[in-house]
PDB file of C-alpha atoms and ligand atoms in Angstrom:
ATOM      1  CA  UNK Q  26      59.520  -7.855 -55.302  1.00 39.00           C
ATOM      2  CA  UNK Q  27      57.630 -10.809 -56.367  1.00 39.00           C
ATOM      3  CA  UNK Q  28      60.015 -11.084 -59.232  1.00 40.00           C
ATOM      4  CA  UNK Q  29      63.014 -10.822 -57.278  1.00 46.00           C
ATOM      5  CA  UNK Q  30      61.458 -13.642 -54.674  1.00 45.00           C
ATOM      6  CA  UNK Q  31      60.194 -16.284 -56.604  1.00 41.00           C
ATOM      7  CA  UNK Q  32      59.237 -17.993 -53.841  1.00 41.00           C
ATOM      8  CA  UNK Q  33      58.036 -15.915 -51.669  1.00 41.00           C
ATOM      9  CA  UNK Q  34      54.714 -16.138 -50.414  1.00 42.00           C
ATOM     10  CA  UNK Q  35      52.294 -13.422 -50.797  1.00 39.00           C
ATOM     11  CA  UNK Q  36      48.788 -12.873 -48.418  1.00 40.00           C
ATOM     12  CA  UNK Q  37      48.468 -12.262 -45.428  1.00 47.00           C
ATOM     13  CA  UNK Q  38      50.866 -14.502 -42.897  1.00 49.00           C
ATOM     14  CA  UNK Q  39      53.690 -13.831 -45.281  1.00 85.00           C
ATOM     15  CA  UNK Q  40      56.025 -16.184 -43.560  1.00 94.00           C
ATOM     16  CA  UNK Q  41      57.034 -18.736 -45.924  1.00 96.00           C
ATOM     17  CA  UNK Q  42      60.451 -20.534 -44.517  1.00 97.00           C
ATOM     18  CA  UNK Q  43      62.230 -20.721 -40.973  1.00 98.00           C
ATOM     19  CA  UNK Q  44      65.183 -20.046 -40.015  1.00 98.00           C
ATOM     20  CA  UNK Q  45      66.592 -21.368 -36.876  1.00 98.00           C
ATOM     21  CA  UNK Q  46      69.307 -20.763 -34.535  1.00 98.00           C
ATOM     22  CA  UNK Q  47      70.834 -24.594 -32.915  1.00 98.00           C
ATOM     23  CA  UNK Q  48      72.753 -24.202 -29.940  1.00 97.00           C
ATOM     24  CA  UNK Q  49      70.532 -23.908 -26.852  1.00 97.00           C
ATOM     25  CA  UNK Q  50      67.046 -23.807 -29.224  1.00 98.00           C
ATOM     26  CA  UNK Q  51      67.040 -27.140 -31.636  1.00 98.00           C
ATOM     27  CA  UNK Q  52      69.649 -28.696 -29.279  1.00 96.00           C
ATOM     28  CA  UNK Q  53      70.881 -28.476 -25.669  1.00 97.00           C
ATOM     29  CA  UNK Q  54      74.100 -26.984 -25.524  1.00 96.00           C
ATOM     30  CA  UNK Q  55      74.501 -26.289 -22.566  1.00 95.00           C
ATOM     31  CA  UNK Q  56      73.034 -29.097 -20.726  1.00 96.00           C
ATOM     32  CA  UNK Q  57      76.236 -31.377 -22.970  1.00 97.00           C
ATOM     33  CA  UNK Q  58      78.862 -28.570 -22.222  1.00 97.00           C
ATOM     34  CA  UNK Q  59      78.235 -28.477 -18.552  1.00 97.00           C
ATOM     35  CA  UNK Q  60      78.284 -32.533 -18.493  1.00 97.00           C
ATOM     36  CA  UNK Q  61      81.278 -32.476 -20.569  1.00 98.00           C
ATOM     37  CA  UNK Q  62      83.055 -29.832 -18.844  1.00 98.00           C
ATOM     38  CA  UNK Q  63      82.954 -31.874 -15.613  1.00 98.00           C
ATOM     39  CA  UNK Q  64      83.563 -34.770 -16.626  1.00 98.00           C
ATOM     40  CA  UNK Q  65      86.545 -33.600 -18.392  1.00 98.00           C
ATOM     41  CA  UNK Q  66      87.288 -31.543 -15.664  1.00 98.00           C
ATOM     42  CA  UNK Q  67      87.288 -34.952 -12.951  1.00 97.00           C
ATOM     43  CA  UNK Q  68      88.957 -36.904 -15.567  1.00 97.00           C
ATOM     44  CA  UNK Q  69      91.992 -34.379 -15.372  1.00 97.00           C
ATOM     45  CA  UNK Q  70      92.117 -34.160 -11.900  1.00 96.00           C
ATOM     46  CA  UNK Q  71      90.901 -30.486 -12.369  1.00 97.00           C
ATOM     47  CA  UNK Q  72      87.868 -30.634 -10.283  1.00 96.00           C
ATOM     48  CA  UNK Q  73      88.819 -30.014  -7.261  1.00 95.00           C
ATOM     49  CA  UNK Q  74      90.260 -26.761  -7.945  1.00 94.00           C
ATOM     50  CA  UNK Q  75      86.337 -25.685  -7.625  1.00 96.00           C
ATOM     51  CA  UNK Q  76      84.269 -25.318  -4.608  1.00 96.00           C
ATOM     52  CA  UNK Q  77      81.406 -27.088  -6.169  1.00 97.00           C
ATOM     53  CA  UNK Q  78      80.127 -28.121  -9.800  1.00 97.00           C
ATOM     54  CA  UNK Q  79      78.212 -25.332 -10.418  1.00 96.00           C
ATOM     55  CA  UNK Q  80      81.631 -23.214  -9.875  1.00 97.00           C
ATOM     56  CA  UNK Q  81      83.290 -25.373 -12.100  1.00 97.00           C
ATOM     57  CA  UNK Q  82      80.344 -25.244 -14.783  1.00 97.00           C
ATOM     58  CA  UNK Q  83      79.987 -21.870 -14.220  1.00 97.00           C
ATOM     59  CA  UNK Q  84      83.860 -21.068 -15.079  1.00 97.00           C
ATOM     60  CA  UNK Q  85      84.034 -23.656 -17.882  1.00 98.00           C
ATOM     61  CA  UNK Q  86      81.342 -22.008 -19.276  1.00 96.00           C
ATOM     62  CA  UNK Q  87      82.806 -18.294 -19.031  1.00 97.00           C
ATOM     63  CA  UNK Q  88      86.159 -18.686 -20.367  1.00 97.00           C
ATOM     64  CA  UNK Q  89      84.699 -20.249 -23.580  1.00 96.00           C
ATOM     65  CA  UNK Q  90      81.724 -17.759 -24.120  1.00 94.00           C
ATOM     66  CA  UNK Q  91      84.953 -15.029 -24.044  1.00 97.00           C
ATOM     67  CA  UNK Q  92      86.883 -17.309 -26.690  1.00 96.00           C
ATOM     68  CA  UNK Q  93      84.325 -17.661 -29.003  1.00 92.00           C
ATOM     69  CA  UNK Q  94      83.739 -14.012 -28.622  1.00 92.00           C
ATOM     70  CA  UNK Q  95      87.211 -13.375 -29.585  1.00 95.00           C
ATOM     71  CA  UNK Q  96      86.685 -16.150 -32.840  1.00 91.00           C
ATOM     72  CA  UNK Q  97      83.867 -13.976 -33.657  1.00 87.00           C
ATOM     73  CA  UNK Q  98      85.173 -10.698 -33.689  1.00 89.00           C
ATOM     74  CA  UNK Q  99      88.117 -12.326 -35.751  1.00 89.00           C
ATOM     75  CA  UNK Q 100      91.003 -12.444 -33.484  1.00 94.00           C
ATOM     76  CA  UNK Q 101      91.090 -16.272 -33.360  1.00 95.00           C
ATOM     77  CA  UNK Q 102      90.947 -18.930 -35.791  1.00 93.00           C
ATOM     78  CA  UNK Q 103      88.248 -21.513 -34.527  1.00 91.00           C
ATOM     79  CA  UNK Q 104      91.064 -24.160 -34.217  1.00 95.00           C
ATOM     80  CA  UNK Q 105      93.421 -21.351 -31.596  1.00 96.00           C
ATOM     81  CA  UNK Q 106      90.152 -20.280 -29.786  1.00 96.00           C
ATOM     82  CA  UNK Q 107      89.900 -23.732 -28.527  1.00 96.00           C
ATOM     83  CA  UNK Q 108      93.484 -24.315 -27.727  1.00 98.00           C
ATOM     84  CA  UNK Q 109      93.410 -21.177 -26.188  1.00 97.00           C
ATOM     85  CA  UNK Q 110      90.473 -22.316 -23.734  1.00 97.00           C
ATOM     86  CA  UNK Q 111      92.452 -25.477 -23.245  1.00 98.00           C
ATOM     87  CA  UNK Q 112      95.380 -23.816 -21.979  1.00 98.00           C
ATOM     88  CA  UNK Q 113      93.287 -20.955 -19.809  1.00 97.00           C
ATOM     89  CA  UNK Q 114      91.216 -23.959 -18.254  1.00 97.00           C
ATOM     90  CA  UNK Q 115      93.702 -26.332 -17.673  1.00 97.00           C
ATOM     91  CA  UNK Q 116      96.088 -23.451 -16.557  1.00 95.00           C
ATOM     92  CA  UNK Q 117      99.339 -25.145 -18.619  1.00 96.00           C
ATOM     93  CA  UNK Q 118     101.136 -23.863 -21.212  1.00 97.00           C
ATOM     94  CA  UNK Q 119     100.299 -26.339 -23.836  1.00 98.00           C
ATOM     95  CA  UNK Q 120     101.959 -26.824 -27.081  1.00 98.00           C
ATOM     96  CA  UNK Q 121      98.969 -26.556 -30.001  1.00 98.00           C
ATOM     97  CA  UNK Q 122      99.529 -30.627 -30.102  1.00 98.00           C
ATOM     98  CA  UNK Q 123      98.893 -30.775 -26.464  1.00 98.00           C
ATOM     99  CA  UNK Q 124      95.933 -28.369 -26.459  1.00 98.00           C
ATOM    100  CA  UNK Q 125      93.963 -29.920 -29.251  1.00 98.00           C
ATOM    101  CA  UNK Q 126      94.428 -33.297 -27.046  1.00 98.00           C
ATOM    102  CA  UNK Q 127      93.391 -31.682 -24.175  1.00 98.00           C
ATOM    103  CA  UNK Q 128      90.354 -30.389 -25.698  1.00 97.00           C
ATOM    104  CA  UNK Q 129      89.974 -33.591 -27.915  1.00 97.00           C
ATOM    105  CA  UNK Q 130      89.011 -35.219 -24.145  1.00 97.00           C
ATOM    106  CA  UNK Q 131      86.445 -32.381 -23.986  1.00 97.00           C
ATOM    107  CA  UNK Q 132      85.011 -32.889 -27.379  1.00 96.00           C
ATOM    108  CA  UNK Q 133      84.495 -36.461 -26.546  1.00 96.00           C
ATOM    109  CA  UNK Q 134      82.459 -36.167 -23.875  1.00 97.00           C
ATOM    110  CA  UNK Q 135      80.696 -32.973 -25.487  1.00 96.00           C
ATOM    111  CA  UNK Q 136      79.016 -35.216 -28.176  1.00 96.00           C
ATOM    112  CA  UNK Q 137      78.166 -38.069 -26.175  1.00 96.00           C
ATOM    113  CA  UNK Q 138      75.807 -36.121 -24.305  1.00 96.00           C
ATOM    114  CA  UNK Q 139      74.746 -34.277 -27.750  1.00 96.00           C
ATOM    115  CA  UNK Q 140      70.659 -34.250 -27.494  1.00 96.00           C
ATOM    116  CA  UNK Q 141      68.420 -32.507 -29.455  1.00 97.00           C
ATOM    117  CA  UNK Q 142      65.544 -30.582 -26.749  1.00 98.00           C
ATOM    118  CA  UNK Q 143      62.391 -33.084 -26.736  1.00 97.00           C
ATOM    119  CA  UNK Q 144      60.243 -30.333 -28.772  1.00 98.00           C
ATOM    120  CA  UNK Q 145      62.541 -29.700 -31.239  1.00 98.00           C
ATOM    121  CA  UNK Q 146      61.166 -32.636 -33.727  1.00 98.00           C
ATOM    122  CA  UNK Q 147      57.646 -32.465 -32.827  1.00 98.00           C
ATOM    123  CA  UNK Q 148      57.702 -28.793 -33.762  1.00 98.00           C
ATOM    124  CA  UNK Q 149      59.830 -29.420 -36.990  1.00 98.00           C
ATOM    125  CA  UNK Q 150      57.285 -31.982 -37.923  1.00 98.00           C
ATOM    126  CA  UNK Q 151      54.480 -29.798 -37.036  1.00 97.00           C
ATOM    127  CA  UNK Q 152      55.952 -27.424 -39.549  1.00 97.00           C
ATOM    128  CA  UNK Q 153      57.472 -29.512 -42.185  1.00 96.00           C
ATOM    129  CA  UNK Q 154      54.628 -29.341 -44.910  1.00 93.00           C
ATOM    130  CA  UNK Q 155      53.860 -25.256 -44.369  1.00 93.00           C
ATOM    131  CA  UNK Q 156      57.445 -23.974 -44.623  1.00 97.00           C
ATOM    132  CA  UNK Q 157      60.971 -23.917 -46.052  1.00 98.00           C
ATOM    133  CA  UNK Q 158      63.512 -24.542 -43.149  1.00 98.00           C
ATOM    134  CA  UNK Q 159      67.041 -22.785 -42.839  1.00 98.00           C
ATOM    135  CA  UNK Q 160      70.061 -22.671 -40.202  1.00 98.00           C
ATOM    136  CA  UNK Q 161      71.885 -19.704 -39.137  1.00 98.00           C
ATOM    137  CA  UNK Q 162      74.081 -19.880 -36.442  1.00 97.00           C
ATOM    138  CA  UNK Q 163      77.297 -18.159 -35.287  1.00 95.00           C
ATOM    139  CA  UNK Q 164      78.929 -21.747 -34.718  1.00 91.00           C
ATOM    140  CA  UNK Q 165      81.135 -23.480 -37.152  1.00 90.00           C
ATOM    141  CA  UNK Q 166      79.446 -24.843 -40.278  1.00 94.00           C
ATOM    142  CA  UNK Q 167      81.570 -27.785 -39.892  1.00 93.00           C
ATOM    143  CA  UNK Q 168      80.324 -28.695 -36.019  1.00 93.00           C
ATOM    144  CA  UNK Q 169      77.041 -27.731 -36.627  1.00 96.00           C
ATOM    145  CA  UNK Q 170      76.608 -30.251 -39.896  1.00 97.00           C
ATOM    146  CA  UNK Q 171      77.619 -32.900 -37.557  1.00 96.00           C
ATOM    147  CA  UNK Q 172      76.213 -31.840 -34.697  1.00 97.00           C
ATOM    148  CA  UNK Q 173      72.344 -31.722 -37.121  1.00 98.00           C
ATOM    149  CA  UNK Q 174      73.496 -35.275 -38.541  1.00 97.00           C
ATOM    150  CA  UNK Q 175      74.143 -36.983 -35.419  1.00 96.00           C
ATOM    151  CA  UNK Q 176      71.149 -35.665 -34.175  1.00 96.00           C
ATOM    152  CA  UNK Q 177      69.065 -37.099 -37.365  1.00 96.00           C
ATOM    153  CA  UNK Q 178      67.730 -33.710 -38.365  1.00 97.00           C
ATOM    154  CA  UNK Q 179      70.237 -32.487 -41.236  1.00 98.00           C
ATOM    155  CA  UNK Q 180      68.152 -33.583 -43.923  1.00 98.00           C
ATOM    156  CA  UNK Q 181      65.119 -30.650 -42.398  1.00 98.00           C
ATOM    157  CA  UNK Q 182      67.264 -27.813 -43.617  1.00 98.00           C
ATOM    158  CA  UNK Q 183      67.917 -26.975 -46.481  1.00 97.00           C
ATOM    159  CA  UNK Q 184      70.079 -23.850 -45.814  1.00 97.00           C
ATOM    160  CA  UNK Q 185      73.003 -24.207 -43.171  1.00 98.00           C
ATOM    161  CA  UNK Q 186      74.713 -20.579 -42.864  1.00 98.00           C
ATOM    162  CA  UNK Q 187      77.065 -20.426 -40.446  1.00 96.00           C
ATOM    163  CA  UNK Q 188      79.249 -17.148 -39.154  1.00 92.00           C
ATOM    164  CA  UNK Q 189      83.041 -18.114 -40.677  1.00 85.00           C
ATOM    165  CA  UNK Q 190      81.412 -19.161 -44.228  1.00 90.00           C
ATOM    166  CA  UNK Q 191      79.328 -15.704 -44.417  1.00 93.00           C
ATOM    167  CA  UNK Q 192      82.086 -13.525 -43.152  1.00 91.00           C
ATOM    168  CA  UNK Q 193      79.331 -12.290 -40.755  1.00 94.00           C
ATOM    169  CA  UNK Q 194      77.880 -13.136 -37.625  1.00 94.00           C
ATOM    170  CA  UNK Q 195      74.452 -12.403 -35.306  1.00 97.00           C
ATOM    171  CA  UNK Q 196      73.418  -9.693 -34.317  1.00 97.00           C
ATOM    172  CA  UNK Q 197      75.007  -8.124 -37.751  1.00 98.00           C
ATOM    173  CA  UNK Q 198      71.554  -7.667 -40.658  1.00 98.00           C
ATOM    174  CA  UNK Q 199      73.697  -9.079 -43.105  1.00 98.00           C
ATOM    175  CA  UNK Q 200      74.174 -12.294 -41.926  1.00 98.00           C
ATOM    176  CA  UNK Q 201      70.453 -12.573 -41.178  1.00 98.00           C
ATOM    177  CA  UNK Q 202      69.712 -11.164 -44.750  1.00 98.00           C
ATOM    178  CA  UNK Q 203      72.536 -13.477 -46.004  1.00 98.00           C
ATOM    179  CA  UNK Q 204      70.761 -16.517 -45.008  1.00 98.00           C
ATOM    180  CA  UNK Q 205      67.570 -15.270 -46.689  1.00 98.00           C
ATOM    181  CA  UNK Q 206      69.339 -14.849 -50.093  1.00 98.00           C
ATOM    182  CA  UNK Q 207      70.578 -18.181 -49.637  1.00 97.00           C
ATOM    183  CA  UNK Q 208      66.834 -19.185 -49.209  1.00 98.00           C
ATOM    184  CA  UNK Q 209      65.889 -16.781 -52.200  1.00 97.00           C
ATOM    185  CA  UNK Q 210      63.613 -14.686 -49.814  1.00 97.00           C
ATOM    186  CA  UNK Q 211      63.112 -11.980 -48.644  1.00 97.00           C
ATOM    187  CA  UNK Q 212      63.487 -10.841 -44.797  1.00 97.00           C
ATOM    188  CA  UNK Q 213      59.860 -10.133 -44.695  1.00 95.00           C
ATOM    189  CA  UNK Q 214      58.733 -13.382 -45.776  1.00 96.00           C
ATOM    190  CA  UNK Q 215      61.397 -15.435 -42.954  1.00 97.00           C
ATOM    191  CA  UNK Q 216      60.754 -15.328 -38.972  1.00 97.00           C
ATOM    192  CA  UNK Q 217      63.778 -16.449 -37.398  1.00 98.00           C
ATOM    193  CA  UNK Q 218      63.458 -18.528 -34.138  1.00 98.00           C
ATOM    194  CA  UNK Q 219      66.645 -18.229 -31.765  1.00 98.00           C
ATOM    195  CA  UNK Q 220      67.215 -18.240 -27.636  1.00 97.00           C
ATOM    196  CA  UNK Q 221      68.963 -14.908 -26.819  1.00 95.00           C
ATOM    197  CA  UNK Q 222      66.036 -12.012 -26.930  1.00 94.00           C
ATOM    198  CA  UNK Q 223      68.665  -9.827 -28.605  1.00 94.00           C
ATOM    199  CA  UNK Q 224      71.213 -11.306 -30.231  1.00 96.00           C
ATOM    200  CA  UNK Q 225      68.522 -13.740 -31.986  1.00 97.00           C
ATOM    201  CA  UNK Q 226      65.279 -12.243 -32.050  1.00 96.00           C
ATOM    202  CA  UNK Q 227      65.710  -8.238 -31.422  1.00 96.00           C
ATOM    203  CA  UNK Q 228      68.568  -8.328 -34.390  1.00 97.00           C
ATOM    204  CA  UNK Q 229      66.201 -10.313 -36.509  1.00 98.00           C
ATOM    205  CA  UNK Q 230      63.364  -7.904 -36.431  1.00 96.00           C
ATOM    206  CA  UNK Q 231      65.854  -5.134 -36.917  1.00 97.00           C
ATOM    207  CA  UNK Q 232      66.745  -6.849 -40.164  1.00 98.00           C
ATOM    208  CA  UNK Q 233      63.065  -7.284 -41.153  1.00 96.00           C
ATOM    209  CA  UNK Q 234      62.877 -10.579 -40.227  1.00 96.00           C
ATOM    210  CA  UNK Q 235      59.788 -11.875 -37.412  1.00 95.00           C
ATOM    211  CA  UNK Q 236      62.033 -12.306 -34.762  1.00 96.00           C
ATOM    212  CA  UNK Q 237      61.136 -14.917 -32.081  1.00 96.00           C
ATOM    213  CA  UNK Q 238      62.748 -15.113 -29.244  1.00 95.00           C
ATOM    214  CA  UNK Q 239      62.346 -18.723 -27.435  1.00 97.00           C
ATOM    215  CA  UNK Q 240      62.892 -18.121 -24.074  1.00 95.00           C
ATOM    216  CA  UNK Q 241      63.251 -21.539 -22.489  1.00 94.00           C
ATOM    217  CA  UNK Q 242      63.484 -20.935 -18.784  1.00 91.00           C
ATOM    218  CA  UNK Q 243      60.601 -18.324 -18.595  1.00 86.00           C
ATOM    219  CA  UNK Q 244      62.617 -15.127 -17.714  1.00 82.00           C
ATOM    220  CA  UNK Q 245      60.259 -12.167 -17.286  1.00 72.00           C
ATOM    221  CA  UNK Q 246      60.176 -10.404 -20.578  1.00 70.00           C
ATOM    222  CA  UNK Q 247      60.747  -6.334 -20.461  1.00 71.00           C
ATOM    223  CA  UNK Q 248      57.900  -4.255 -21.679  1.00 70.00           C
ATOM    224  CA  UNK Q 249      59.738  -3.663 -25.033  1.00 77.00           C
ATOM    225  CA  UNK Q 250      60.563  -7.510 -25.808  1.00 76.00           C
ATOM    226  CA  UNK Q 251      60.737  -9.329 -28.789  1.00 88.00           C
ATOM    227  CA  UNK Q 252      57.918 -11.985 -29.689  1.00 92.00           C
ATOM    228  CA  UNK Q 253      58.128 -14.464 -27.343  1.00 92.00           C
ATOM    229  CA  UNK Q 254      57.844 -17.994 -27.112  1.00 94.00           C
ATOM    230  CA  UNK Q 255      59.199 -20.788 -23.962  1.00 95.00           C
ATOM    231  CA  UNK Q 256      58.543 -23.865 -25.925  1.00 97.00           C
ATOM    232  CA  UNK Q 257      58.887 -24.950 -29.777  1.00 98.00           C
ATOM    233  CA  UNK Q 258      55.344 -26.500 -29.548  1.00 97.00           C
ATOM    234  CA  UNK Q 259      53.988 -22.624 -29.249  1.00 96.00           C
ATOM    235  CA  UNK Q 260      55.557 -22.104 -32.503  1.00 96.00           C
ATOM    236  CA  UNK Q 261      52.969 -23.514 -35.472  1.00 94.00           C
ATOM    237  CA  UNK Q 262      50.228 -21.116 -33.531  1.00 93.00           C
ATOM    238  CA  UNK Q 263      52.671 -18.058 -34.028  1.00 93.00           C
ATOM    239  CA  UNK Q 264      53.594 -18.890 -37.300  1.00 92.00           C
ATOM    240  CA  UNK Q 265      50.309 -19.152 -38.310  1.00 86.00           C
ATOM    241  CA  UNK Q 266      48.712 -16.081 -36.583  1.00 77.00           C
ATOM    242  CA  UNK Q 267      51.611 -13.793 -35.704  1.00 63.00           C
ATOM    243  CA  UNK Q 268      49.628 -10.488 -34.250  1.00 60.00           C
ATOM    244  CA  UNK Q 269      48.152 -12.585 -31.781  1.00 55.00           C
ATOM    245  CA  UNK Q 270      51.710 -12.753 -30.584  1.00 55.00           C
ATOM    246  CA  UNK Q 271      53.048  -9.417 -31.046  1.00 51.00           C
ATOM    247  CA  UNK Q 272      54.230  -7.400 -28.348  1.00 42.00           C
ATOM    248  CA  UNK Q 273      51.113  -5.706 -26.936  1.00 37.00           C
ATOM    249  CA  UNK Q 274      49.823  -9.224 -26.448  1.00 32.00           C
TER     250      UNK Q 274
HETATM  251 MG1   MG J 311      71.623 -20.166 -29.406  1.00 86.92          MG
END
């Protein structure tokens, strides 16, 4: 193994890089896309369709979860899955043209509110000197290189693996085990830190990663969870003592 991993750490904690998820754990997706969506929404006269802004957050939100579902199974090209949300949330018939104008408005406003979540440097400082650092995310490697650059944290990262450039996506192994080639390491020697208990952190262990599963807003974890943490600044402890964090703790 060791001569397979070069640089893989052997001993006892074993973890020698990171590999992080970014929307809704380095940086707060969903805090911009609900600002965006309704101010997009008002500036198209769309808003009062809704009842109220959580409604209109709520349905904004919904429609694009199911078209990047459908851009992740394959069915759309990441350019058609949003022209196809323009069109089902504007309710129009839009040319392409039209649609990528329509959600050009969106975009706009999406990246002005583009914030990274206040621990997400402290903690990447914290664990600068101790590990290698990776990305893997299910977004577009394109978005999420800009997205990492405007939000002065590219240069952290020295893998960026992203769902359409490995032909694979989360929850699959291989994308998880992709990313560790592409760190020349092995799953054992990676924990992988992501917000959705199983699409991040259950799939990670099952690929023989340490799965962590930051769970920002403190949901009650199920008696079979993953490793669980509700803020980055938790991490260096877990990192560098994992059984005190494992599941019976
Ligand atoms: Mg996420």
């Amino acid at each position: 193994m060791s001569g397979r991993y070069p640089n893989a750490i052997s001993g006892d904690r074993g973890i020698a890089a990171v590999l992080w998820d970014v929307d809704d754990t380095l940086f707060d997706h969903s805090g911009a896309e609900r600002l965006a969506a309704l101010e997009h929404l008002a500036s198209e006269g769309l808003l009062e369709r809704y009842g109220s802004e959580e409604e209109a957050a709520a349905h904004w939100h919904e429609v694009s979860e199911a078209y990047v579902r459908r851009y992740l199974d394959g069915a759309l090209t990441f350019q058609d899955q949003r022209r196809e949300r323009a069109r089902a949330l504007a309710g129009r018939a839009f040319t392409d043209d039209e649609a990528d104008a329509w959600f050009g408005g969106y975009l706009g406003a999406y990246q002005h509110h583009w914030r990274a979540f206040p621990d997400a440097v402290p903690a990447l400082d914290a664990l600068a000197a101790g590990y290698r650092h990776g990305v893997l995310s299910n977004n577009a490697a394109f978005q999420q290189d800009q997205k990492l650059r405007a939000l002065g944290i590219r240069d952290r990262f020295e893998v960026l693996a992203c769902a359409e450039e490995l032909g694979v996506a989360k929850p699959a192994a291989a994308a998880f085990h992709a990313a560790c080639a592409a760190l020349d390491l092995p799953p054992e020697a990676v924990a992988y830190v992501g917000d959705l208990a199983d699409n991040d952190a259950r799939a990670a262990d099952a690929a023989g990663l340490t799965g962590i599963w930051l769970d920002r807003s403190g949901t009650e974890p199920g008696p079979d969870g993953p490793m669980r943490i509700t803020s980055l600044a938790e991490l260096p402890a877990l990192l560098a003592e994992p059984r005190r964090f494992g599941r019976a703790a």
